[in-house]
């Protein structure tokens, strides 16, 4: 990977008592298909337990898997977006016993995954290698009943097989991640890619995106890979960051004491904010992988791969590039990161394509729309453009534009009708001037300080005028009038 | 069965029913009375429901009365090996771990038999999970050979073979993983076919070794076997290993003869069997030559490795296929003090010795550190056998050999000697490893009156040619019996 670290990377780096971190992440994502991986049961979240099940996904004797074509297409899409090589692949059985695993084995991919050897470039400029992105089936969901939520202390357990057989893609990164922040950056960028591709809803809390972290440390500057621990139960970006930080420090402390970590699987305890040993390598299952005899090798045709490649649009990288290019050198990096959200981006793109100034489009998207988008039931892209156009032609003020956007989110009404019903006609300049003068004469002390040169009071007056005009005044006009008034006083 | 509807072959019987010469109820009654007479001695069935059988017969008769006379198996009794899932009958695979299990769905083969208006007589006995060559490994009962009740019917489809041989059913289905159709067919003196892998859907067949398992017919004649295979041989989208496209017509091959067919006698298979069996294979070869076939001896050294490869690959797949019997969702559950204890107790009490033996063998063969040494080597051997067959089939259309090295052995004779039991499959296993079709045709009896089967083997999807040879072989067997004056 890139050897020279950018400034952003330096800022993100993690160093602790002479050691640096080495992290590789395994991200499992549920694929948004209408049916499961090997049967026609519905793939939906939140149904009544054990209603989306059939003999196949319950693993009843005599049943056989039939591969869902859509899953293959989505997996290829992920692979291509992650710059992977898409190739002929096979399915293997991973054998172990657990009540949530109906067949006693999970059908997964082993030595020949569908996607391999790709990479993901992060916004900071860092490149993380992707070792593989393969297809596998999810397990059922087990709930241990009783106070502790742990099997050994529960009186009984309930199993919901609705999730059994739901298609997953496991994306395995190279150990190219060097800090908790970089891990967060990787996961959120990857999440953005998956959501943009339409393959996943990316919800970590619902478990549709699950992350395991392989963490080790090494002396700064070394290139060795030391014993790693795999951390499970990372249900949010926050716990990901904290768990990696905790685990890295734990390793450093062990080395400093002359000890060493053992290879094991550890569990992030959200309440105690620490990792605990789940099972050691010795206790680990011997999965006895072997070629799944019930499925044939998967050999996507070149034309299918090409067709899917053509369908990949709006990855975070592509969206970022579109906005940067549109803004032609204007520095709005933070707003761009907000505006490329998959729900927001269609608005900003539509606005820019409709000829709205990119700067205004990005600003309104990142600053205003971002905070109301979750409630935006009725705001169409066309109405968004209409509002920005009114603001651009100064028919309404920027603060009126914000009020208008809010209102358009709440109800299905045309822009004109909304302006009418909210009485959002922009105040004319003469009226504004009267209002400014009224505010100035109301606050003589502040006015004289403003006249003496206390620039920060500009905001005070603008605010007052806005309040007085219920936001109908144009902020920039108010400023102009204030400056004119001051000029005449001097 | 003499003179009654059960004396007719399936083709004639369905024709007689169609022509209203016989009612399905008459057929069903004949089956019931034959079963009442023979079943107590033979023990071929694990599940029988005469009432349901008669109801089904009455329903078909009503339809026939209304003129609904389609159905290639119209009114024909068919027995199903109890590893084929049926929603209206229990399905146990001969194991205590599935005792009383009522599946919520039907296997594809059961659906096809029913849609062609066959009447399902019952579910037949088998070695537990089809693991065995004598049907003695059934958790429920021992099935006896109709030709000698002190002897085994072979296995694992011993119940199906014995049911057809004793006239309790006109037709039956079995499954063949290493010879489980052909060897009992041979020992019971009936026809048994192991089709090309992927020819018949495995959906609803309780898996033993998925890459080897294949369902096929038992019948008293080659023609009946052809009919049943035409019914069940169909692409099925529920089985990803099901071959796409049409299956060849088989019945029309009846009178084509073997003129100029190139038939090879596999010396390694012939060398491995008893004197009488060997003598009979050579007699068959001689007669085929007289019928115009070009017969030659061929050496296939790799087939001798088949047995060793099979007893690694089949247990390996079985160890995984049988993981689902964990007491959680269906079948037997024996509670324990912990989850692991529940798994252990359920499986310890639910599985018999042979099943446990193979789970252990297979688990070991797949274990990390041993995989390359055992499973990897076995897969390489399998490929070697496939390549050798490919070479041989450049020079031959079909191959000839014994089905079983010996005729039926005594109940108990090999039960405590797994290795000698495994040797029973030496002639049949190569076809499973290669995925090729093979058919066992009765060719007279030995000195003790026990049936001998002769096996024809062909390359993948050569069913049409295989049946062409089998029709002639069957005719020659009759001729042979007349010649030797039986």
PDB file of N, CA and C in Angstrom, chain A residues 156 168 212 250 254 376 481 485:
ATOM      1  N   UNK A 156     -33.630 -21.065  29.006  1.00  0.00           N
ATOM      2  CA  UNK A 156     -33.910 -21.627  27.696  1.00  0.00           C
ATOM      3  C   UNK A 156     -33.547 -20.601  26.628  1.00  0.00           C
ATOM      4  N   UNK A 168     -25.237 -13.051   2.546  1.00  0.00           N
ATOM      5  CA  UNK A 168     -24.243 -12.134   3.095  1.00  0.00           C
ATOM      6  C   UNK A 168     -23.077 -12.028   2.119  1.00  0.00           C
ATOM      7  N   UNK A 212     -16.024  -7.366  12.307  1.00  0.00           N
ATOM      8  CA  UNK A 212     -15.087  -7.999  13.231  1.00  0.00           C
ATOM      9  C   UNK A 212     -13.722  -7.380  12.951  1.00  0.00           C
ATOM     10  N   UNK A 250      -4.058  -3.023  25.171  1.00  0.00           N
ATOM     11  CA  UNK A 250      -3.915  -4.276  25.935  1.00  0.00           C
ATOM     12  C   UNK A 250      -2.692  -5.045  25.428  1.00  0.00           C
ATOM     13  N   UNK A 254       0.821  -5.919  27.454  1.00  0.00           N
ATOM     14  CA  UNK A 254       1.338  -7.287  27.595  1.00  0.00           C
ATOM     15  C   UNK A 254       2.807  -7.350  27.170  1.00  0.00           C
ATOM     16  N   UNK A 376     -38.075  14.211   5.406  1.00  0.00           N
ATOM     17  CA  UNK A 376     -38.469  14.794   4.116  1.00  0.00           C
ATOM     18  C   UNK A 376     -39.327  13.833   3.314  1.00  0.00           C
ATOM     19  N   UNK A 481     -27.624  47.724   3.964  1.00  0.00           N
ATOM     20  CA  UNK A 481     -28.281  48.911   4.525  1.00  0.00           C
ATOM     21  C   UNK A 481     -27.549  49.357   5.788  1.00  0.00           C
ATOM     22  N   UNK A 485     -25.856  52.926   6.374  1.00  0.00           N
ATOM     23  CA  UNK A 485     -26.214  53.799   7.500  1.00  0.00           C
ATOM     24  C   UNK A 485     -24.970  54.216   8.278  1.00  0.00           C
TER      25      UNK A 485
END
